[in-house]
PDB file of N, CA and C in Angstrom:
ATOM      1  N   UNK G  13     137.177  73.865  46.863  1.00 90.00           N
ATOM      2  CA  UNK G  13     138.560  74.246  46.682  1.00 90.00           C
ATOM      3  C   UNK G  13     138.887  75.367  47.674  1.00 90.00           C
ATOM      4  N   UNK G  14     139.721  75.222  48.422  1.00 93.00           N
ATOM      5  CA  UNK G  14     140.580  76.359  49.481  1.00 93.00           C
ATOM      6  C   UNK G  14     140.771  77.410  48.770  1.00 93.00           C
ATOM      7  N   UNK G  15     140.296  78.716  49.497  1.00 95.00           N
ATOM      8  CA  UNK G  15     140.655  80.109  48.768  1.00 95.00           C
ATOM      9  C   UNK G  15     141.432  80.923  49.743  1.00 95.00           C
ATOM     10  N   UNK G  16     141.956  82.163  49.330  1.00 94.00           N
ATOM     11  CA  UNK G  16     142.179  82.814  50.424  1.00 94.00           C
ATOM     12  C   UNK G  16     142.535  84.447  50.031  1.00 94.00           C
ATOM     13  N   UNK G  17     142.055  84.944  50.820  1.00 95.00           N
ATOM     14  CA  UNK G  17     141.516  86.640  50.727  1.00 95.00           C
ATOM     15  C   UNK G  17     142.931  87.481  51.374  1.00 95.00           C
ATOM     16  N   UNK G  18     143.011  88.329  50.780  1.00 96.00           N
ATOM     17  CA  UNK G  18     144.276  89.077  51.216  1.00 96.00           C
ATOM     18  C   UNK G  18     142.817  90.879  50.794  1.00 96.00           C
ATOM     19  N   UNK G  19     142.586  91.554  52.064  1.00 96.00           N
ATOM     20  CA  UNK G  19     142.272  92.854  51.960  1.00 96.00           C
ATOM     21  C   UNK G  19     143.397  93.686  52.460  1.00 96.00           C
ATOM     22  N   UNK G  20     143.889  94.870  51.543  1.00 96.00           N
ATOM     23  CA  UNK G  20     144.688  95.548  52.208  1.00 96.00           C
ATOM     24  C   UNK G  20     143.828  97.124  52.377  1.00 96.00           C
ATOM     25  N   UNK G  21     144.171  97.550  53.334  1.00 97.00           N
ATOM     26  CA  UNK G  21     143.673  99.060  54.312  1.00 97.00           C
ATOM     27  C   UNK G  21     144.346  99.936  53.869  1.00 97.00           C
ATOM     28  N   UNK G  22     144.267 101.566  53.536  1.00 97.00           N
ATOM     29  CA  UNK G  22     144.956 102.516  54.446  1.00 97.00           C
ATOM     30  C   UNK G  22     144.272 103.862  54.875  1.00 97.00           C
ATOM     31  N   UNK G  23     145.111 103.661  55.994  1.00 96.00           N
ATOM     32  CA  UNK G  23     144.636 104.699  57.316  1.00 96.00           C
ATOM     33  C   UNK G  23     145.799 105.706  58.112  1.00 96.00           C
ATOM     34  N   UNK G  24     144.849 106.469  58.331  1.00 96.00           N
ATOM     35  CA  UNK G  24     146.079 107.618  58.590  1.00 96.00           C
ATOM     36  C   UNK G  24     145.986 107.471  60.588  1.00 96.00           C
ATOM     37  N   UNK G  25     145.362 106.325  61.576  1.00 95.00           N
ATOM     38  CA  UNK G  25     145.565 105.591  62.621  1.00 95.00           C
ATOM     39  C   UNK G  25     145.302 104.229  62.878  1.00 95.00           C
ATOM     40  N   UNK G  26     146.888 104.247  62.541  1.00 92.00           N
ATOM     41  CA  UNK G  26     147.040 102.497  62.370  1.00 92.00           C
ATOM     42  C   UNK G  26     146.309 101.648  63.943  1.00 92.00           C
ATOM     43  N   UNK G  27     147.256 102.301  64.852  1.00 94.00           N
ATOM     44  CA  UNK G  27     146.301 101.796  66.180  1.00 94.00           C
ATOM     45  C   UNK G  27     145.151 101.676  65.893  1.00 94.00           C
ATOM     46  N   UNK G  28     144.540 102.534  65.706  1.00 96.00           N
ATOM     47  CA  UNK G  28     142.931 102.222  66.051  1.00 96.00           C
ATOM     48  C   UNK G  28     142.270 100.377  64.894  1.00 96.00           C
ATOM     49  N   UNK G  29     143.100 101.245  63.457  1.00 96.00           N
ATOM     50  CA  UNK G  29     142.667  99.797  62.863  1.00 96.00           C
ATOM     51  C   UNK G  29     142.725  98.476  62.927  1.00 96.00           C
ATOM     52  N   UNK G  30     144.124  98.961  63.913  1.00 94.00           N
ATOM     53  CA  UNK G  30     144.585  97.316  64.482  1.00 94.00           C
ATOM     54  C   UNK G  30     143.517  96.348  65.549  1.00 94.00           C
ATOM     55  N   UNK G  31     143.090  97.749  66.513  1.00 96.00           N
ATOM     56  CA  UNK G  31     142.288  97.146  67.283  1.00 96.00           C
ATOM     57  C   UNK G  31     140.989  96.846  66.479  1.00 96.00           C
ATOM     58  N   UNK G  32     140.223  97.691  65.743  1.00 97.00           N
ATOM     59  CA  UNK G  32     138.934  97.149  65.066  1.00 97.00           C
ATOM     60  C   UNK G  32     139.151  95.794  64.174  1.00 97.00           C
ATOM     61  N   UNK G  33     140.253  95.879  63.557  1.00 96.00           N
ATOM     62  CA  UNK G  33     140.748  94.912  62.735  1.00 96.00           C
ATOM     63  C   UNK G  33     140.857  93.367  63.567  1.00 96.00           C
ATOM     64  N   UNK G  34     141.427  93.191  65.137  1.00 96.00           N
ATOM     65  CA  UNK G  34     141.358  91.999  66.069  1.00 96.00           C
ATOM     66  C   UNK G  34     140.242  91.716  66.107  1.00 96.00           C
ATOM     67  N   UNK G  35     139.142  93.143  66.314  1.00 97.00           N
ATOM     68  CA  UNK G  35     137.652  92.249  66.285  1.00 97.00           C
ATOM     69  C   UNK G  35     136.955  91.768  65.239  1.00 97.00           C
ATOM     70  N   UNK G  36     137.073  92.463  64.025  1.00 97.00           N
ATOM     71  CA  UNK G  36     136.714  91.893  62.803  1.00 97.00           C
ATOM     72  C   UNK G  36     137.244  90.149  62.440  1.00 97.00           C
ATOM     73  N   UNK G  37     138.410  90.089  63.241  1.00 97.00           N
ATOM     74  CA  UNK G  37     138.989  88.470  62.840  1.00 97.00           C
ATOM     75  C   UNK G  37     138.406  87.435  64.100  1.00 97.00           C
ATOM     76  N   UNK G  38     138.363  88.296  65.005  1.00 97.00           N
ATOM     77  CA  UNK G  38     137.651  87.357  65.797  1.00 97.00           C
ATOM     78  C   UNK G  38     136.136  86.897  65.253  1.00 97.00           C
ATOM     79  N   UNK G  39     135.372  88.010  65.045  1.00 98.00           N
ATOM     80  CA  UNK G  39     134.143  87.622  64.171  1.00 98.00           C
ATOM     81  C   UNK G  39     134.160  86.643  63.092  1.00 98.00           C
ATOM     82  N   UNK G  40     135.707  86.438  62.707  1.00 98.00           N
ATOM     83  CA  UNK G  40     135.629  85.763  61.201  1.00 98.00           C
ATOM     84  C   UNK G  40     135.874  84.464  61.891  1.00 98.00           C
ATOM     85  N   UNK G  41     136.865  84.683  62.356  1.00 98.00           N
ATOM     86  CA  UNK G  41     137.043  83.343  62.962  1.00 98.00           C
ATOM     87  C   UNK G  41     136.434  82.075  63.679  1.00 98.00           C
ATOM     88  N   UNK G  42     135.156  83.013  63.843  1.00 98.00           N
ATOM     89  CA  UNK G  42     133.298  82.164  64.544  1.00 98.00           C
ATOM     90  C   UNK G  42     132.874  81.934  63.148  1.00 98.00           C
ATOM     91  N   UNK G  43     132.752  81.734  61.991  1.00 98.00           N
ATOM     92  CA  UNK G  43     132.584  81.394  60.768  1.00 98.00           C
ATOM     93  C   UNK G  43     132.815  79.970  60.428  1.00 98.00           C
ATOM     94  N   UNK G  44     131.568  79.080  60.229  1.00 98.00           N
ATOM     95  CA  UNK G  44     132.415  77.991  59.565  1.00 98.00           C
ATOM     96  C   UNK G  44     132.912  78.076  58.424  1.00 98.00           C
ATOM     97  N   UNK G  45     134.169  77.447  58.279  1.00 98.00           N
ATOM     98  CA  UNK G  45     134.845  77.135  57.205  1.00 98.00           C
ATOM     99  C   UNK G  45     136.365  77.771  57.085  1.00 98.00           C
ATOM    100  N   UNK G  46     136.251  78.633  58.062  1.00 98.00           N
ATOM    101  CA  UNK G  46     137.084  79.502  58.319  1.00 98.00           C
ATOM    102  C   UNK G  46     138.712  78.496  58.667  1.00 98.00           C
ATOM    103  N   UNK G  47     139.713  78.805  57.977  1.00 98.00           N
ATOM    104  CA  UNK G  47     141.003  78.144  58.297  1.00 98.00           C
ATOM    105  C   UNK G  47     141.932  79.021  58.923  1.00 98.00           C
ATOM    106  N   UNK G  48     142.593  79.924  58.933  1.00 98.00           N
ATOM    107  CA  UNK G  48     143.308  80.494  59.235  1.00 98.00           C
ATOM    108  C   UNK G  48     143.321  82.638  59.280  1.00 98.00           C
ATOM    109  N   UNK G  49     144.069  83.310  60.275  1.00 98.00           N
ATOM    110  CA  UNK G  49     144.037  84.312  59.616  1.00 98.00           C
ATOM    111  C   UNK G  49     144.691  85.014  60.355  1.00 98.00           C
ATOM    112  N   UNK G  50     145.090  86.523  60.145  1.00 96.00           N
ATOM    113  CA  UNK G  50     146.318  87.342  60.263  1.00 96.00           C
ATOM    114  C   UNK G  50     145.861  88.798  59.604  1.00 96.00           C
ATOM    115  N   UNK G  51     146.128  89.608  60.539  1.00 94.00           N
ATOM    116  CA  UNK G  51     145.688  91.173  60.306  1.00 94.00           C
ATOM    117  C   UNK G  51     146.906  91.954  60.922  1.00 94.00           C
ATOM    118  N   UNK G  52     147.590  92.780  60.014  1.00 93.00           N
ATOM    119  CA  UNK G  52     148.682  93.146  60.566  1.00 93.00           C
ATOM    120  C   UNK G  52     148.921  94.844  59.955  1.00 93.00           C
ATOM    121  N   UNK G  53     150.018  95.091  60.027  1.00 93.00           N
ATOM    122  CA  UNK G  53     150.580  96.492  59.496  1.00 93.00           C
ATOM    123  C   UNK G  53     151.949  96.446  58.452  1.00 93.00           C
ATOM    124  N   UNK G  54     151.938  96.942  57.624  1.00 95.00           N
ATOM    125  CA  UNK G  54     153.187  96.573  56.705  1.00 95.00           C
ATOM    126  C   UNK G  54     154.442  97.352  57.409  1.00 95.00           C
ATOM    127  N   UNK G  55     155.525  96.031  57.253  1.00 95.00           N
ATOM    128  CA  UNK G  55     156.989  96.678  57.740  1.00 95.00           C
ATOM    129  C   UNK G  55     157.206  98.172  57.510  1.00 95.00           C
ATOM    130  N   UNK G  56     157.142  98.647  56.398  1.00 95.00           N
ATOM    131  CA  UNK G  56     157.791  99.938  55.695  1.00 95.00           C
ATOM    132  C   UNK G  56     156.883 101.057  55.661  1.00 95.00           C
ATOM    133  N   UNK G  57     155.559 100.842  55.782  1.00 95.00           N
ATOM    134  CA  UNK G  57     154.635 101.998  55.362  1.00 95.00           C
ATOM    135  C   UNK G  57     153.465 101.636  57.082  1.00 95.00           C
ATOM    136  N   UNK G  58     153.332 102.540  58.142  1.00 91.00           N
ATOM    137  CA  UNK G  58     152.551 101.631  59.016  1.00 91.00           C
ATOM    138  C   UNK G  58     150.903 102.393  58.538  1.00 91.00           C
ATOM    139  N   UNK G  59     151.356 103.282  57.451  1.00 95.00           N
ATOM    140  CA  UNK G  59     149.840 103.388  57.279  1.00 95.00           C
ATOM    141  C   UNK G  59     148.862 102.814  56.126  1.00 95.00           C
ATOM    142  N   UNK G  60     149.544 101.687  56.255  1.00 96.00           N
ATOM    143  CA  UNK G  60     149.311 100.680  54.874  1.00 96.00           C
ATOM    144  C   UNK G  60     148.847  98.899  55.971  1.00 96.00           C
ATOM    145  N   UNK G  61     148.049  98.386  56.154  1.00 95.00           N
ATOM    146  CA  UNK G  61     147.663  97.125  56.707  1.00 95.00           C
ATOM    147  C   UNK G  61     146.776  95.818  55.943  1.00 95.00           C
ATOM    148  N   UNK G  62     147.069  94.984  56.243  1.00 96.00           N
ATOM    149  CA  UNK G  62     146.824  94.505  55.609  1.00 96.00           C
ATOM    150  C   UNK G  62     145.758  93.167  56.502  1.00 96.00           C
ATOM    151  N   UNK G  63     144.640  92.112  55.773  1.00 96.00           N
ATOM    152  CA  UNK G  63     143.799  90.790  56.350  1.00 96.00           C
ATOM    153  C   UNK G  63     143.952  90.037  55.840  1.00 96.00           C
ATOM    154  N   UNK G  64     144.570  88.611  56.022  1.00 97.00           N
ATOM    155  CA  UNK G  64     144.488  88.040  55.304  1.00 97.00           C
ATOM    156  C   UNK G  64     143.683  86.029  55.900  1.00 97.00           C
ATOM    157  N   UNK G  65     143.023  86.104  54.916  1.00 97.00           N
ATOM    158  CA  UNK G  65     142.188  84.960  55.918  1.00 97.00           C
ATOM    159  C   UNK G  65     141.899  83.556  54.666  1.00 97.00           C
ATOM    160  N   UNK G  66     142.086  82.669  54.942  1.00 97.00           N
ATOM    161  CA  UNK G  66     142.061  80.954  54.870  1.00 97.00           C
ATOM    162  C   UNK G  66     140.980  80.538  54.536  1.00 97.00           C
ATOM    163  N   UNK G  67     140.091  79.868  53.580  1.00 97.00           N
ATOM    164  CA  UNK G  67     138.886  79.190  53.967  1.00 97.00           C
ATOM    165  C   UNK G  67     138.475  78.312  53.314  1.00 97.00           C
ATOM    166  N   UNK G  68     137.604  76.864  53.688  1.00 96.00           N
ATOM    167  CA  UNK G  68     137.801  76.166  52.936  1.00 96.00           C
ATOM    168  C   UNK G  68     136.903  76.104  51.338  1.00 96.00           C
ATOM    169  N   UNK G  69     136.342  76.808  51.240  1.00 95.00           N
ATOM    170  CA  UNK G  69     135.618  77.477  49.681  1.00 95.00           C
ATOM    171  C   UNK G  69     135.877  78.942  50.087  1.00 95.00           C
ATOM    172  N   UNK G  70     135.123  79.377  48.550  1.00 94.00           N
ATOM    173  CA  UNK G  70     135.002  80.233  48.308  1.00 94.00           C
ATOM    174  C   UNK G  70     132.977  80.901  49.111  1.00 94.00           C
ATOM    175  N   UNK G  71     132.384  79.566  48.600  1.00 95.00           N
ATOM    176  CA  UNK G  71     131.355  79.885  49.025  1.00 95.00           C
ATOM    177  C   UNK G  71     131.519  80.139  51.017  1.00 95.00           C
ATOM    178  N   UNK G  72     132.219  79.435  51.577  1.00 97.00           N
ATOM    179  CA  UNK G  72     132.236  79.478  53.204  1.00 97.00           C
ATOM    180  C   UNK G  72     132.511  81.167  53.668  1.00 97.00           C
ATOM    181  N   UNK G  73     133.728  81.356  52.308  1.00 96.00           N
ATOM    182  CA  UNK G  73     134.368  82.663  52.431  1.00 96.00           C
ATOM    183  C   UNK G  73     132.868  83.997  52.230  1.00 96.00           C
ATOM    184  N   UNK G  74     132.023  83.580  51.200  1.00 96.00           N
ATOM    185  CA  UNK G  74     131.306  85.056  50.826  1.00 96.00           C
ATOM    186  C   UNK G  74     130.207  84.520  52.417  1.00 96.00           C
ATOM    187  N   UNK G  75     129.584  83.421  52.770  1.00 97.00           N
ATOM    188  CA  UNK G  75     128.483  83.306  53.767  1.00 97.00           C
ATOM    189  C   UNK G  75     129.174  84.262  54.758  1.00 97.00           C
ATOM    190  N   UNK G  76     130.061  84.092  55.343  1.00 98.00           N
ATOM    191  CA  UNK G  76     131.109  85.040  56.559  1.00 98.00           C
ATOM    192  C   UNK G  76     130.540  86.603  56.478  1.00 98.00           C
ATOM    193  N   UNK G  77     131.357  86.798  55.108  1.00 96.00           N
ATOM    194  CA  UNK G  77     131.018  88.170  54.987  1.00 96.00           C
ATOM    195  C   UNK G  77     129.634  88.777  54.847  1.00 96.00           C
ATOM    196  N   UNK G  78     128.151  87.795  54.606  1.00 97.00           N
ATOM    197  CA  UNK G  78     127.358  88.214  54.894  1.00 97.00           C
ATOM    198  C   UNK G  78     126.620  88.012  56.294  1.00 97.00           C
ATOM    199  N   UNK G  79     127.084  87.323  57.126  1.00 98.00           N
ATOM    200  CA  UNK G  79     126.438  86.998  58.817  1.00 98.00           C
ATOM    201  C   UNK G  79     126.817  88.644  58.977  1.00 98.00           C
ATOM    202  N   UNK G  80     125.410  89.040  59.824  1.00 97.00           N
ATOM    203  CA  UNK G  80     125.537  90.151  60.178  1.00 97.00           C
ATOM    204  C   UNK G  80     126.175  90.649  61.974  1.00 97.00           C
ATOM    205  N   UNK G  81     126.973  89.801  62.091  1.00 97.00           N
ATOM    206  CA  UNK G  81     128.303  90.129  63.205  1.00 97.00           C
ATOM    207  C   UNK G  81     129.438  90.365  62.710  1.00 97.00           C
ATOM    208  N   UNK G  82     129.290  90.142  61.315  1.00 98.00           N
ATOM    209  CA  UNK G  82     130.600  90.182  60.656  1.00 98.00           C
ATOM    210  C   UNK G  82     130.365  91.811  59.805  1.00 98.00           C
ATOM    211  N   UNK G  83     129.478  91.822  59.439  1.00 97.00           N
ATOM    212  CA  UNK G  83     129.138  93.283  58.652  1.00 97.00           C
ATOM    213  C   UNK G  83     129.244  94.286  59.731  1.00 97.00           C
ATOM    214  N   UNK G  84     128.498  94.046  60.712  1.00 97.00           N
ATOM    215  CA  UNK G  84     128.794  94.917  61.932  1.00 97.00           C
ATOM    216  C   UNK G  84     130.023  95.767  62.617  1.00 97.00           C
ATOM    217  N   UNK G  85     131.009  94.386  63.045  1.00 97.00           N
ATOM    218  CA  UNK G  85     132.395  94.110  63.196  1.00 97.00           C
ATOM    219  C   UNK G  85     133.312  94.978  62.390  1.00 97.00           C
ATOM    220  N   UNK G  86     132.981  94.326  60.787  1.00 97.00           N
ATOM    221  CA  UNK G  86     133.692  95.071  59.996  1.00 97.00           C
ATOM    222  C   UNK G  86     133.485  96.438  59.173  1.00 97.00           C
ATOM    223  N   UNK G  87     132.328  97.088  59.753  1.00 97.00           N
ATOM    224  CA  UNK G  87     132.253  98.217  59.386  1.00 97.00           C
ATOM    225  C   UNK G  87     132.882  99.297  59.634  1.00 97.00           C
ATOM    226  N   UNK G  88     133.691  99.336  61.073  1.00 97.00           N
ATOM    227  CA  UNK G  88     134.653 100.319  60.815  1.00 97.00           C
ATOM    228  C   UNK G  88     136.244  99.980  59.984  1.00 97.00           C
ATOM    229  N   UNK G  89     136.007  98.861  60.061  1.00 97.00           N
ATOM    230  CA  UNK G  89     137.572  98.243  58.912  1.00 97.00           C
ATOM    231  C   UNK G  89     137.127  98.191  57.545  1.00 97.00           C
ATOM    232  N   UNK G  90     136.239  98.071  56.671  1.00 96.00           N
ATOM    233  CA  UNK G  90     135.912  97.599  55.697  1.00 96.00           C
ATOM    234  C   UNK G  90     135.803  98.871  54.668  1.00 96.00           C
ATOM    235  N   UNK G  91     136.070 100.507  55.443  1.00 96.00           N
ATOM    236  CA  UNK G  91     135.865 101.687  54.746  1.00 96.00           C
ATOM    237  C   UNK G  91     136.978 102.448  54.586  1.00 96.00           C
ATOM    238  N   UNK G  92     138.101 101.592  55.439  1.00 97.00           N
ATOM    239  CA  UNK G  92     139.324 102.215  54.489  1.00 97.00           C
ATOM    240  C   UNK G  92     140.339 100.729  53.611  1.00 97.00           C
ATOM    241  N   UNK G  93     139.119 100.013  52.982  1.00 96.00           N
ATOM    242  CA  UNK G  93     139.665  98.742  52.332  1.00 96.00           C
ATOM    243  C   UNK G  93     140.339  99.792  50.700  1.00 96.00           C
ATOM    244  N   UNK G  94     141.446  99.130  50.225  1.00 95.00           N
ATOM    245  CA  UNK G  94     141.675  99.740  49.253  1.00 95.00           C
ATOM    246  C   UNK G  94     140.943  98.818  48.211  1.00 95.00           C
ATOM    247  N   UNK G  95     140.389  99.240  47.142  1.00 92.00           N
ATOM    248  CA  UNK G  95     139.460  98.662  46.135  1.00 92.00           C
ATOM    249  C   UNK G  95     140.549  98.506  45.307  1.00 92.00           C
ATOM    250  N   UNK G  96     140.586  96.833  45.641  1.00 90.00           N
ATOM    251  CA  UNK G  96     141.430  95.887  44.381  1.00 90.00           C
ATOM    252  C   UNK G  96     140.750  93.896  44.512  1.00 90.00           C
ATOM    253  N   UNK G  97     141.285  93.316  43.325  1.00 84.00           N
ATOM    254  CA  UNK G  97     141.045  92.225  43.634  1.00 84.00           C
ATOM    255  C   UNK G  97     141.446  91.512  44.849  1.00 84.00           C
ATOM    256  N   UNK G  98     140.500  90.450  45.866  1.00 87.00           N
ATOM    257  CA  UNK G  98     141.073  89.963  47.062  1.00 87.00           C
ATOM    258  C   UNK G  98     141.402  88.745  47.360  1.00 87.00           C
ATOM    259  N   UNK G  99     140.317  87.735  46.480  1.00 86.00           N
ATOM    260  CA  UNK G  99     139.803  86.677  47.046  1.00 86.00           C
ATOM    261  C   UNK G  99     140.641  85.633  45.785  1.00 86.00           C
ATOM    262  N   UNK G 100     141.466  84.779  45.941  1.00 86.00           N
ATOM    263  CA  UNK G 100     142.308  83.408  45.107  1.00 86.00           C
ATOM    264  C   UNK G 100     142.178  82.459  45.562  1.00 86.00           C
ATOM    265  N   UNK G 101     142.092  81.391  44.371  1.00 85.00           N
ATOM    266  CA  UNK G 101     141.761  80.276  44.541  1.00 85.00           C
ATOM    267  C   UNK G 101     143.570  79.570  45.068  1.00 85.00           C
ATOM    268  N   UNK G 102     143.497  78.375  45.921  1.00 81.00           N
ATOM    269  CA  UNK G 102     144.580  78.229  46.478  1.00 81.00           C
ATOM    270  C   UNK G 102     145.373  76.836  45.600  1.00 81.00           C
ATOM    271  N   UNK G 103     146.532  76.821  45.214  1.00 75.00           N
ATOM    272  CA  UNK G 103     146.678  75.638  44.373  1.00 75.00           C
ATOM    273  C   UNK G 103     147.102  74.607  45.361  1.00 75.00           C
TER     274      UNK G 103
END
């Protein structure tokens, strides 16, 4: 079943997250299973950003996050993740 992950960030330099954040999706995006994805900055608040990524399980989705180009990648994005639920199943 298709899931899809919405992580939202905040950071007090959005630039910088934007750029770590392109490489973190590029990493994801070498992932099989991987469908779609989008890392951006919210209209109203730019120190608020948000990832949001496509995939075709859930299981394709957690293997990603453990390849270690992806842990790597996302270690400077992954420490200003705000701790909430991410990951939905897609109807």
């Amino acid at each position: 079943m298709p899931v899809f992950a919405v992580t939202r960030f905040r950071t007090e330099d959005p630039a910088a997250l934007l750029a770590d954040g392109a490489a973190l999706l590029a990493a994801l995006r070498a992932r099989p299973g991987f469908v779609a994805g989008e890392f951006g900055t919210a209209a109203d608040d730019p120190g608020l950003c948000a990832l949001l990524t496509t995939w075709d399980g859930v299981g394709a989705y957690r293997r990603a996050l453990s390849a270690a180009e992806v842990k790597i990648t996302g270690a400077p994005v992954w420490v200003h993740a705000v701790d909430e639920p991410g990951v939905y199943l897609s109807e």
